[in-house]
């Protein structure tokens, strides 16, 4: 296979690759978009649920001053625990009320008491509960609310583990790949571990909880790996597009084959018509001699009849008629021959690029060439000047020469079949040489090759070359058999030369 044989399959492969990349890219993009949309929706739900809980904590805090402490706590020196609300709020693990003048429990770390007092002071300013201490790693959060004037301060301990509303959670916490955290000042409380990937796509979501007392950042992250791309659909698309392109290719091939068959038929019809002309030329050639002989013998008979019979006038008249008819027939035949032998194509000549005509003729015969395993070489200089020729006649000549070469090479070995078409400028003309590696032309046949009805093939008409020669001459060109090369390199072979006038004479 030569490079040009590969070019077409490669172009189809390239087209398929592009179609696959475009389609698969679109499918992957759509899947990633859907995953991102689902992630954003889940993230918004998570943010809303956690914010609702935080707001509840604020509401509980606001309600604490209304709760009655146990009787013994009314004058306690130490902050007293208030009843928890485990049924409704399991996440609230401790609630304390501290009257003015009393202290936080003595067994507490001092820092917690200080933090609660500082938060209470801020709460006095802001009028709502404030964050006193947050140990997000342990999931413990202290909130404080200051009572105005002599009113008590309140403290509340939250267990973040119990804060998550799993029953309303939008994801399956065990299997979901989404990571969910609450972040605050470099600490993080992991709500859901999810899955971390090194490669792929990454989505994230950050938004503060909608609560003044719990200013935690809700962070969601999602890594999408290559395995989550829609490989099945992408493969199906690749297969479907391959099938569609294959069908298209077959369709186009069938069209080319149909067009080629049509063209061959047309050329065949033209050939038949032209061969009919050649036939007439041959007939004229053959008929002219008997007609001349008839003329001579009737003239002789006329003279003889004039010597003997009584009805001499009638006989003379009849013979005179015969002579006149014979002359007319001869003249008609002569005229017919002149017309047929020299079809005038000069009026239909066009400016043509000979390499394109050669390419068209070879394209038409491509299946034949391939079937017979013939290697074709076309040599044409890039600056070859245009010729003046009649396109159909030119096609016919090249077609005949190539067909003859194919038929001649039927006798050569399969590996030895080479056809070379070479184009070159020769003064005021362009030369097309058609050379094959067949048996060549025998010396005794060389002189007769272009005469009508000369053939060595069993099914041959012997008109192809004489017709081609007539067509070439009618275009102001010439068709000859090249002299045999003295030292043929690849078998004897035959070489025909077609010379055509330049379109623009120098
Ligand atoms: P046909 O092909 O019908 O025989 P052509 O006029 O085309 O008529 O050819 C006449 C003869 O010339 C062929 O029968 C063959 O003997 C000879 N001939 C033509 N081309 C070649 C060729 N390339 N190699 C050898 N002989 C050829």
Coordinates of C-alpha atoms and ligand atoms in Angstrom, one line a residue:
X1 CA 0.0 0.0 0.0
X2 CA 1.3 3.4 -0.9
X3 CA 0.9 6.6 1.2
X4 CA -2.1 7.7 -0.8
X5 CA -3.8 4.4 -0.2
X6 CA -3.4 5.0 3.5
X7 CA -4.6 8.6 3.4
X8 CA -8.3 7.9 3.0
X9 CA -8.6 5.4 5.9
X10 CA -6.5 7.7 8.0
X11 CA -8.9 10.6 7.2
X12 CA -11.8 8.4 8.2
X13 CA -10.0 7.4 11.4
X14 CA -9.3 11.0 12.2
X15 CA -12.9 12.0 11.6
X16 CA -14.1 9.2 13.9
X17 CA -11.6 10.2 16.6
X18 CA -12.8 13.8 16.4
X19 CA -16.5 12.7 16.6
X20 CA -15.7 10.4 19.6
X21 CA -13.7 13.1 21.4
X22 CA -16.5 15.7 20.9
X23 CA -19.3 13.3 21.9
X24 CA -17.4 11.7 24.8
X25 CA -16.3 15.1 26.0
X26 CA -19.9 16.4 25.9
X27 CA -21.1 13.3 27.9
X28 CA -18.3 13.6 30.5
X29 CA -19.1 17.4 30.8
X30 CA -22.8 16.7 31.3
X31 CA -22.1 14.0 33.9
X32 CA -19.7 16.3 35.8
X33 CA -22.2 19.1 35.6
X34 CA -24.9 16.8 37.0
X35 CA -22.6 15.7 39.9
X36 CA -21.7 19.3 40.7
X37 CA -25.4 20.3 40.7
X38 CA -26.3 17.5 43.0
X39 CA -23.4 18.4 45.3
X40 CA -24.5 22.1 45.5
X41 CA -28.0 21.1 46.2
X42 CA -26.9 18.7 49.0
X43 CA -24.6 21.4 50.4
X44 CA -27.4 24.0 50.5
X45 CA -29.6 21.4 52.4
X46 CA -26.8 20.6 54.8
X47 CA -26.2 24.3 55.5
X48 CA -29.9 24.9 56.0
X49 CA -30.4 21.9 58.4
X50 CA -27.3 22.9 60.5
X51 CA -28.4 26.5 60.6
X52 CA -31.8 25.5 61.8
X53 CA -30.2 23.6 64.7
X54 CA -28.0 26.6 65.6
X55 CA -31.0 28.9 65.6
X56 CA -32.8 26.4 67.9
X57 CA -29.9 26.7 70.3
X58 CA -30.2 30.5 70.3
X59 CA -33.9 30.1 70.9
X60 CA -33.3 27.7 73.8
X61 CA -30.8 30.2 75.3
X62 CA -33.3 33.0 75.0
X63 CA -35.8 30.9 76.8
X64 CA -33.5 29.9 79.8
X65 CA -34.2 33.0 81.9
X66 CA -37.8 32.0 82.1
X67 CA -37.1 28.6 83.6
X68 CA -37.5 28.3 87.3
X69 CA -34.4 26.9 89.1
X70 CA -34.8 24.2 91.7
X71 CA -35.7 25.7 95.1
X72 CA -32.3 25.1 96.7
X73 CA -30.6 27.0 93.9
X74 CA -32.3 30.3 94.5
X75 CA -29.6 31.6 96.8
X76 CA -26.8 29.2 95.8
X77 CA -23.2 30.4 95.9
X78 CA -22.3 28.2 93.0
X79 CA -23.9 28.1 89.6
X80 CA -26.8 25.6 89.6
X81 CA -27.6 23.2 86.8
X82 CA -31.0 23.6 85.2
X83 CA -33.0 20.7 83.9
X84 CA -31.8 19.6 80.5
X85 CA -34.3 18.9 77.8
X86 CA -33.0 15.5 76.6
X87 CA -36.1 14.5 74.7
X88 CA -36.3 17.5 72.5
X89 CA -32.6 18.6 72.5
X90 CA -30.3 15.7 73.1
X91 CA -27.4 17.8 72.0
X92 CA -27.7 20.1 75.0
X93 CA -25.7 18.3 77.6
X94 CA -25.5 20.9 80.4
X95 CA -27.4 24.1 81.3
X96 CA -26.3 26.3 84.2
X97 CA -27.6 29.4 85.8
X98 CA -25.2 31.7 87.7
X99 CA -26.7 34.3 90.0
X100 CA -24.8 37.6 90.5
X101 CA -22.2 36.9 93.2
X102 CA -22.0 33.2 92.8
X103 CA -19.2 31.4 91.1
X104 CA -18.8 28.7 88.4
X105 CA -18.3 25.2 89.9
X106 CA -15.0 25.0 91.6
X107 CA -13.8 21.8 89.9
X108 CA -14.0 23.5 86.4
X109 CA -10.9 24.7 84.7
X110 CA -10.4 28.4 85.4
X111 CA -10.2 29.1 81.7
X112 CA -13.7 27.9 81.1
X113 CA -15.1 30.2 83.8
X114 CA -13.2 33.1 82.4
X115 CA -14.4 32.4 78.8
X116 CA -18.0 32.2 80.0
X117 CA -17.7 35.5 81.8
X118 CA -16.1 37.2 78.8
X119 CA -18.8 35.8 76.5
X120 CA -21.5 37.0 79.1
X121 CA -20.0 40.5 79.0
X122 CA -20.2 40.5 75.1
X123 CA -23.7 39.1 75.4
X124 CA -24.7 42.0 77.6
X125 CA -23.6 44.3 74.7
X126 CA -25.1 42.3 71.9
X127 CA -28.3 41.3 73.6
X128 CA -28.0 37.6 72.3
X129 CA -26.2 34.5 73.3
X130 CA -22.4 34.4 72.5
X131 CA -19.9 31.7 71.9
X132 CA -17.8 31.2 75.0
X133 CA -15.6 28.2 74.1
X134 CA -15.5 25.9 71.2
X135 CA -13.5 22.6 71.2
X136 CA -14.6 21.5 67.7
X137 CA -12.3 18.4 67.7
X138 CA -14.2 17.1 70.7
X139 CA -17.5 18.4 69.5
X140 CA -18.0 20.5 72.6
X141 CA -19.3 24.1 72.4
X142 CA -20.1 26.4 75.3
X143 CA -22.6 29.3 74.8
X144 CA -23.2 32.1 77.3
X145 CA -26.1 34.6 77.7
X146 CA -26.0 37.5 80.1
X147 CA -29.0 38.6 82.1
X148 CA -29.5 42.4 82.2
X149 CA -28.9 44.2 85.5
X150 CA -29.0 41.8 88.5
X151 CA -30.4 38.9 86.4
X152 CA -28.6 35.6 86.2
X153 CA -26.1 34.6 83.5
X154 CA -26.7 31.3 81.7
X155 CA -24.3 28.8 80.2
X156 CA -25.1 26.0 77.9
X157 CA -22.9 23.1 76.7
X158 CA -23.6 21.6 73.3
X159 CA -22.5 18.2 72.0
X160 CA -22.1 18.7 68.3
X161 CA -22.3 14.9 67.7
X162 CA -25.9 15.0 68.6
X163 CA -26.6 18.2 66.7
X164 CA -26.7 16.6 63.2
X165 CA -30.2 15.8 62.1
X166 CA -29.4 12.5 60.5
X167 CA -33.1 11.7 59.8
X168 CA -33.3 14.6 57.5
X169 CA -29.8 14.3 56.1
X170 CA -29.7 14.5 52.3
X171 CA -26.9 11.9 52.0
X172 CA -26.0 8.4 53.2
X173 CA -23.4 9.4 55.8
X174 CA -21.6 6.1 55.5
X175 CA -21.3 5.8 51.8
X176 CA -21.4 9.3 50.5
X177 CA -18.1 10.6 49.0
X178 CA -18.9 14.1 50.3
X179 CA -16.8 15.5 53.2
X180 CA -18.7 17.7 55.6
X181 CA -17.0 19.8 58.4
X182 CA -17.7 22.6 60.7
X183 CA -14.7 24.9 60.9
X184 CA -13.9 27.7 63.4
X185 CA -10.5 29.4 64.0
X186 CA -8.4 26.5 62.6
X187 CA -10.4 23.8 64.3
X188 CA -12.7 21.4 62.6
X189 CA -15.5 19.1 63.6
X190 CA -16.0 16.3 61.1
X191 CA -19.6 15.7 60.4
X192 CA -19.1 13.2 57.6
X193 CA -15.7 11.8 56.5
X194 CA -16.5 11.2 52.8
X195 CA -13.7 10.2 50.4
X196 CA -10.5 12.0 49.3
X197 CA -9.0 11.5 45.9
X198 CA -5.7 12.7 44.5
X199 CA -6.7 12.9 40.9
X200 CA -9.9 14.1 39.2
X201 CA -12.2 17.0 39.8
X202 CA -12.8 18.9 43.1
X203 CA -15.9 20.8 44.2
X204 CA -16.3 22.7 47.5
X205 CA -18.8 24.8 49.4
X206 CA -18.2 27.3 52.2
X207 CA -20.9 29.2 54.1
X208 CA -21.2 30.5 57.7
X209 CA -24.0 29.1 59.8
X210 CA -26.9 31.5 60.0
X211 CA -26.5 32.0 63.8
X212 CA -24.8 34.9 65.6
X213 CA -23.7 32.7 68.6
X214 CA -22.3 29.9 66.5
X215 CA -20.2 31.5 63.7
X216 CA -19.0 28.2 62.3
X217 CA -18.1 27.7 58.7
X218 CA -20.0 24.9 57.0
X219 CA -17.5 23.3 54.6
X220 CA -18.4 20.6 52.1
X221 CA -16.0 19.0 49.7
X222 CA -16.4 16.4 47.0
X223 CA -13.7 14.8 44.8
X224 CA -14.9 13.2 41.6
X225 CA -12.6 10.5 40.2
X226 CA -12.1 9.3 36.6
X227 CA -14.1 6.2 37.4
X228 CA -17.2 8.3 37.9
X229 CA -17.2 9.4 34.2
X230 CA -20.0 7.8 32.1
X231 CA -17.7 5.2 30.5
X232 CA -20.5 3.0 29.3
X233 CA -22.2 5.8 27.5
X234 CA -19.0 7.1 26.1
X235 CA -18.1 3.6 24.7
X236 CA -21.6 3.2 23.3
X237 CA -21.1 6.6 21.6
X238 CA -17.8 5.5 20.2
X239 CA -19.3 2.3 18.8
X240 CA -22.4 4.1 17.5
X241 CA -20.3 6.8 15.7
X242 CA -18.0 4.1 14.3
X243 CA -21.1 2.3 12.9
X244 CA -22.6 5.5 11.5
X245 CA -19.3 6.5 9.8
X246 CA -18.8 3.0 8.4
X247 CA -22.3 3.2 7.0
X248 CA -21.6 6.7 5.5
X249 CA -18.3 5.4 4.1
X250 CA -20.1 2.4 2.4
X251 CA -22.8 4.8 1.1
X252 CA -20.1 7.1 -0.4
X253 CA -18.2 4.2 -1.8
X254 CA -21.4 2.8 -3.4
X255 CA -22.0 6.3 -4.9
X256 CA -18.5 6.5 -6.3
X257 CA -18.8 3.0 -7.7
X258 CA -22.2 3.9 -9.3
X259 CA -20.8 7.0 -10.8
X260 CA -17.8 5.1 -12.1
X261 CA -20.1 2.5 -13.7
X262 CA -22.1 5.3 -15.3
X263 CA -19.0 6.9 -16.6
X264 CA -17.7 3.6 -18.0
X265 CA -21.1 3.0 -19.6
X266 CA -20.9 6.5 -21.2
X267 CA -17.4 6.0 -22.4
X268 CA -18.5 2.6 -23.7
X269 CA -21.3 4.2 -25.6
X270 CA -19.1 6.8 -27.1
X271 CA -16.6 4.1 -27.9
X272 CA -19.3 2.1 -29.7
X273 CA -20.4 5.1 -31.7
X274 CA -16.9 5.9 -32.6
X275 CA -16.2 2.3 -33.5
X276 CA -19.2 2.4 -35.7
X277 CA -17.5 5.3 -37.5
X278 CA -14.4 3.2 -37.8
X279 CA -16.4 0.4 -39.1
X280 CA -17.9 2.6 -41.8
X281 CA -14.3 3.8 -42.6
X282 CA -13.2 0.1 -42.9
X283 CA -16.3 -0.7 -45.0
X284 CA -15.6 2.3 -47.3
X285 CA -12.1 1.1 -47.7
X286 CA -13.3 -2.4 -48.5
X287 CA -16.1 -1.3 -50.8
X288 CA -14.2 1.2 -52.8
X289 CA -12.2 -1.5 -54.7
X290 CA -15.1 -3.7 -55.8
X291 CA -17.0 -0.6 -56.8
X292 CA -14.1 0.6 -59.0
X293 CA -13.9 -2.9 -60.5
X294 CA -17.6 -2.9 -61.2
X295 CA -17.2 0.4 -62.9
X296 CA -14.5 -0.9 -65.1
X297 CA -16.2 -4.1 -66.1
X298 CA -19.5 -2.4 -66.8
X299 CA -17.7 0.0 -69.0
X300 CA -16.1 -3.0 -70.9
X301 CA -19.5 -4.7 -71.2
X302 CA -21.0 -1.5 -72.5
X303 CA -18.3 -1.5 -75.3
X304 CA -19.0 -5.2 -76.1
X305 CA -22.8 -4.7 -76.2
X306 CA -22.3 -1.8 -78.6
X307 CA -20.7 -4.3 -81.1
X308 CA -23.5 -7.0 -81.4
X309 CA -27.1 -6.6 -80.3
X310 CA -29.9 -4.8 -82.3
X311 CA -31.4 -3.0 -79.3
X312 CA -28.2 -1.3 -78.8
X313 CA -29.7 2.0 -77.6
X314 CA -31.5 0.4 -74.7
X315 CA -28.5 -1.6 -73.6
X316 CA -26.2 1.4 -73.9
X317 CA -28.7 3.4 -71.9
X318 CA -28.9 0.8 -69.2
X319 CA -25.2 0.4 -69.0
X320 CA -24.8 4.2 -68.9
X321 CA -27.2 4.2 -66.0
X322 CA -25.1 1.5 -64.2
X323 CA -22.0 3.6 -64.8
X324 CA -23.6 6.7 -63.4
X325 CA -24.9 4.7 -60.4
X326 CA -21.6 3.1 -59.7
X327 CA -19.9 6.5 -59.9
X328 CA -22.4 7.9 -57.5
X329 CA -22.0 5.0 -55.1
X330 CA -18.2 5.4 -55.3
X331 CA -18.6 9.2 -54.6
X332 CA -20.9 8.6 -51.7
X333 CA -18.6 6.0 -50.2
X334 CA -15.6 8.3 -50.8
X335 CA -17.3 11.1 -49.0
X336 CA -18.4 8.9 -46.1
X337 CA -14.9 7.7 -45.7
X338 CA -13.5 11.2 -45.6
X339 CA -16.0 12.2 -43.0
X340 CA -15.4 9.2 -40.8
X341 CA -11.6 9.1 -41.1
X342 CA -11.2 12.7 -40.1
X343 CA -13.8 13.6 -37.5
X344 CA -13.4 17.3 -37.0
X345 CA -12.9 17.9 -33.3
X346 CA -11.1 21.2 -33.5
X347 CA -14.3 23.1 -32.7
X348 CA -14.8 21.2 -29.5
X349 CA -11.3 21.4 -28.2
X350 CA -10.8 22.9 -24.8
X351 CA -7.8 24.0 -22.6
X352 CA -7.1 21.0 -20.4
X353 CA -4.6 19.8 -17.8
X354 CA -3.4 16.5 -19.1
X355 CA -2.5 15.2 -15.5
X356 CA -6.1 15.7 -14.5
X357 CA -7.4 13.7 -17.5
X358 CA -4.9 10.9 -16.8
X359 CA -6.0 10.9 -13.2
X360 CA -9.7 10.7 -14.2
X361 CA -9.1 7.8 -16.6
X362 CA -7.1 5.9 -14.0
X363 CA -9.7 6.6 -11.3
X364 CA -12.3 5.0 -13.6
X365 CA -10.2 1.9 -14.1
X366 CA -9.0 1.8 -10.5
X367 CA -11.0 -1.4 -9.6
X368 CA -9.6 -3.1 -12.8
X369 CA -6.1 -2.2 -11.9
X370 CA -6.4 -3.3 -8.3
X371 CA -8.1 -6.6 -9.4
X372 CA -5.2 -7.4 -11.7
X373 CA -2.5 -6.3 -9.1
X374 CA -1.0 -3.7 -11.4
X375 CA 1.3 -1.1 -9.9
X376 CA 0.7 2.3 -11.5
X377 CA 3.2 5.1 -11.6
X378 CA 2.4 8.5 -12.9
X379 CA 5.2 11.0 -13.5
X380 CA 4.2 14.6 -14.3
X381 CA 6.2 17.7 -13.7
X382 CA 4.4 20.3 -11.6
X383 CA 4.9 23.0 -14.3
X384 CA 3.5 21.0 -17.2
X385 CA 1.7 23.4 -19.6
X386 CA -2.0 22.9 -20.5
X387 CA -3.0 21.2 -23.8
X388 CA -5.8 21.8 -26.2
X389 CA -8.0 18.7 -26.6
X390 CA -11.5 17.5 -26.7
X391 CA -12.2 16.0 -23.2
X392 CA -14.2 12.9 -24.3
X393 CA -11.9 12.0 -27.1
X394 CA -8.9 12.4 -24.9
X395 CA -10.5 10.2 -22.2
X396 CA -11.2 7.6 -24.9
X397 CA -7.6 7.5 -26.1
X398 CA -6.1 7.2 -22.6
X399 CA -8.8 4.6 -21.7
X400 CA -7.9 2.6 -24.9
X401 CA -4.2 2.7 -24.2
X402 CA -4.5 1.7 -20.6
X403 CA -7.0 -1.1 -21.4
X404 CA -4.7 -2.4 -24.1
X405 CA -1.8 -2.3 -21.6
X406 CA -3.9 -4.2 -19.0
X407 CA -4.9 -6.8 -21.5
X408 CA -1.3 -7.2 -22.7
X409 CA -0.1 -7.7 -19.1
X410 CA -2.5 -10.5 -18.5
X411 CA 0.3 -12.7 -19.9
X412 CA 2.9 -11.4 -17.4
X413 CA 3.6 -12.6 -13.9
X414 CA 1.5 -11.0 -11.2
X415 CA 4.5 -9.4 -9.6
X416 CA 5.8 -8.0 -12.9
X417 CA 2.8 -5.9 -13.9
X418 CA 3.7 -2.3 -13.9
X419 CA 2.1 0.6 -15.8
X420 CA 3.9 3.9 -16.1
X421 CA 2.4 7.0 -17.5
X422 CA 4.9 9.8 -18.0
X423 CA 4.1 13.4 -19.0
X424 CA 6.6 15.9 -20.4
X425 CA 6.7 19.0 -22.6
X426 CA 8.1 18.4 -26.0
X427 CA 8.5 21.8 -27.8
X428 CA 5.1 23.0 -28.9
X429 CA 3.5 19.7 -27.7
X430 CA 3.0 17.7 -24.6
X431 CA 3.9 14.0 -24.6
X432 CA 2.0 11.3 -22.7
X433 CA 3.8 8.1 -22.8
X434 CA 2.0 4.9 -21.7
X435 CA 4.4 2.0 -21.0
X436 CA 3.5 -1.5 -19.8
X437 CA 5.5 -4.6 -18.9
X438 CA 3.6 -6.9 -21.2
X439 CA 5.1 -9.0 -24.1
X440 CA 5.5 -6.0 -26.4
X441 CA 4.6 -5.8 -30.1
X442 CA 6.2 -8.2 -32.5
X443 CA 8.3 -6.6 -35.3
X444 CA 5.9 -7.8 -38.0
X445 CA 2.9 -6.4 -36.2
X446 CA 4.3 -2.9 -35.7
X447 CA 3.4 -1.6 -39.2
X448 CA -0.2 -2.9 -38.9
X449 CA -1.1 -1.9 -35.4
X450 CA -3.1 1.2 -36.4
X451 CA -4.9 -0.3 -39.4
X452 CA -8.6 -1.0 -38.8
X453 CA -9.6 -4.6 -37.9
X454 CA -6.0 -5.6 -37.0
X455 CA -6.2 -7.6 -33.8
X456 CA -4.4 -10.5 -32.1
X457 CA -6.9 -10.9 -29.4
X458 CA -9.7 -13.5 -29.8
X459 CA -12.5 -11.1 -28.7
X460 CA -10.9 -8.0 -30.2
X461 CA -12.3 -5.8 -32.9
X462 CA -9.0 -4.2 -33.8
X463 CA -10.5 -0.8 -33.9
X464 CA -9.2 0.7 -30.6
X465 CA -5.9 1.9 -31.8
X466 CA -7.0 3.1 -35.3
X467 CA -9.9 5.0 -33.6
X468 CA -7.5 6.5 -31.1
X469 CA -5.1 7.5 -33.8
X470 CA -8.0 9.2 -35.8
X471 CA -9.1 11.0 -32.6
X472 CA -5.6 12.2 -31.8
X473 CA -5.1 13.5 -35.4
X474 CA -8.5 15.2 -35.3
X475 CA -7.3 17.2 -32.2
X476 CA -4.1 18.2 -34.0
X477 CA -2.1 15.5 -32.2
X478 CA -0.5 12.3 -32.9
X479 CA -0.5 8.7 -31.6
X480 CA 2.5 6.4 -32.3
X481 CA 4.1 3.3 -31.0
X482 CA 7.5 4.1 -29.6
X483 CA 10.4 2.2 -31.0
X484 CA 11.4 -0.8 -28.9
X485 CA 13.9 0.2 -26.3
X486 CA 17.4 -1.4 -27.0
X487 CA 17.9 -2.8 -23.5
X488 CA 14.5 -3.2 -21.7
X489 CA 15.0 -3.3 -18.0
X490 CA 11.6 -4.8 -17.1
X491 CA 10.5 -7.1 -19.8
X492 CA 9.9 -6.2 -23.5
X493 CA 6.7 -4.1 -22.9
X494 CA 5.1 -1.7 -25.3
X495 CA 5.2 2.1 -25.1
X496 CA 2.7 4.3 -26.9
X497 CA 3.2 8.1 -27.4
X498 CA 0.4 10.5 -27.5
X499 CA 1.4 14.0 -28.5
X500 CA -1.1 16.9 -28.1
X501 CA -0.7 20.5 -29.0
X502 CA -0.1 23.1 -26.3
X503 CA -3.0 25.2 -25.3
X504 CA -0.9 28.4 -25.7
X505 CA 1.5 28.0 -28.6
X506 CA 4.9 29.5 -27.9
Ligands
LIG1 P1 -8.1 -4.7 -29.9 O1 -7.7 -4.3 -28.6 O2 -9.6 -4.8 -30.1 O3 -7.4 -5.9 -30.4 P2 -6.6 -2.4 -30.8 O4 -6.7 -1.6 -32.0 O5 -6.8 -1.7 -29.5 O6 -7.7 -3.5 -30.9 O7 -5.3 -3.2 -30.7 C1 -4.8 -3.9 -31.9 C2 -3.7 -4.8 -31.5 O8 -2.6 -4.2 -31.1 C3 -4.0 -5.7 -30.4 O9 -4.8 -6.9 -30.8 C4 -2.6 -6.2 -29.9 O10 -2.1 -7.2 -30.7 C5 -1.8 -4.9 -30.2 N1 -1.6 -4.1 -29.0 C6 -2.3 -3.0 -28.7 N2 -1.8 -2.6 -27.5 C7 -0.8 -3.4 -27.1 C8 0.1 -3.4 -26.0 N3 0.1 -2.5 -25.0 N4 1.0 -4.4 -26.0 C9 1.1 -5.4 -26.9 N5 0.3 -5.4 -28.0 C10 -0.6 -4.4 -28.1

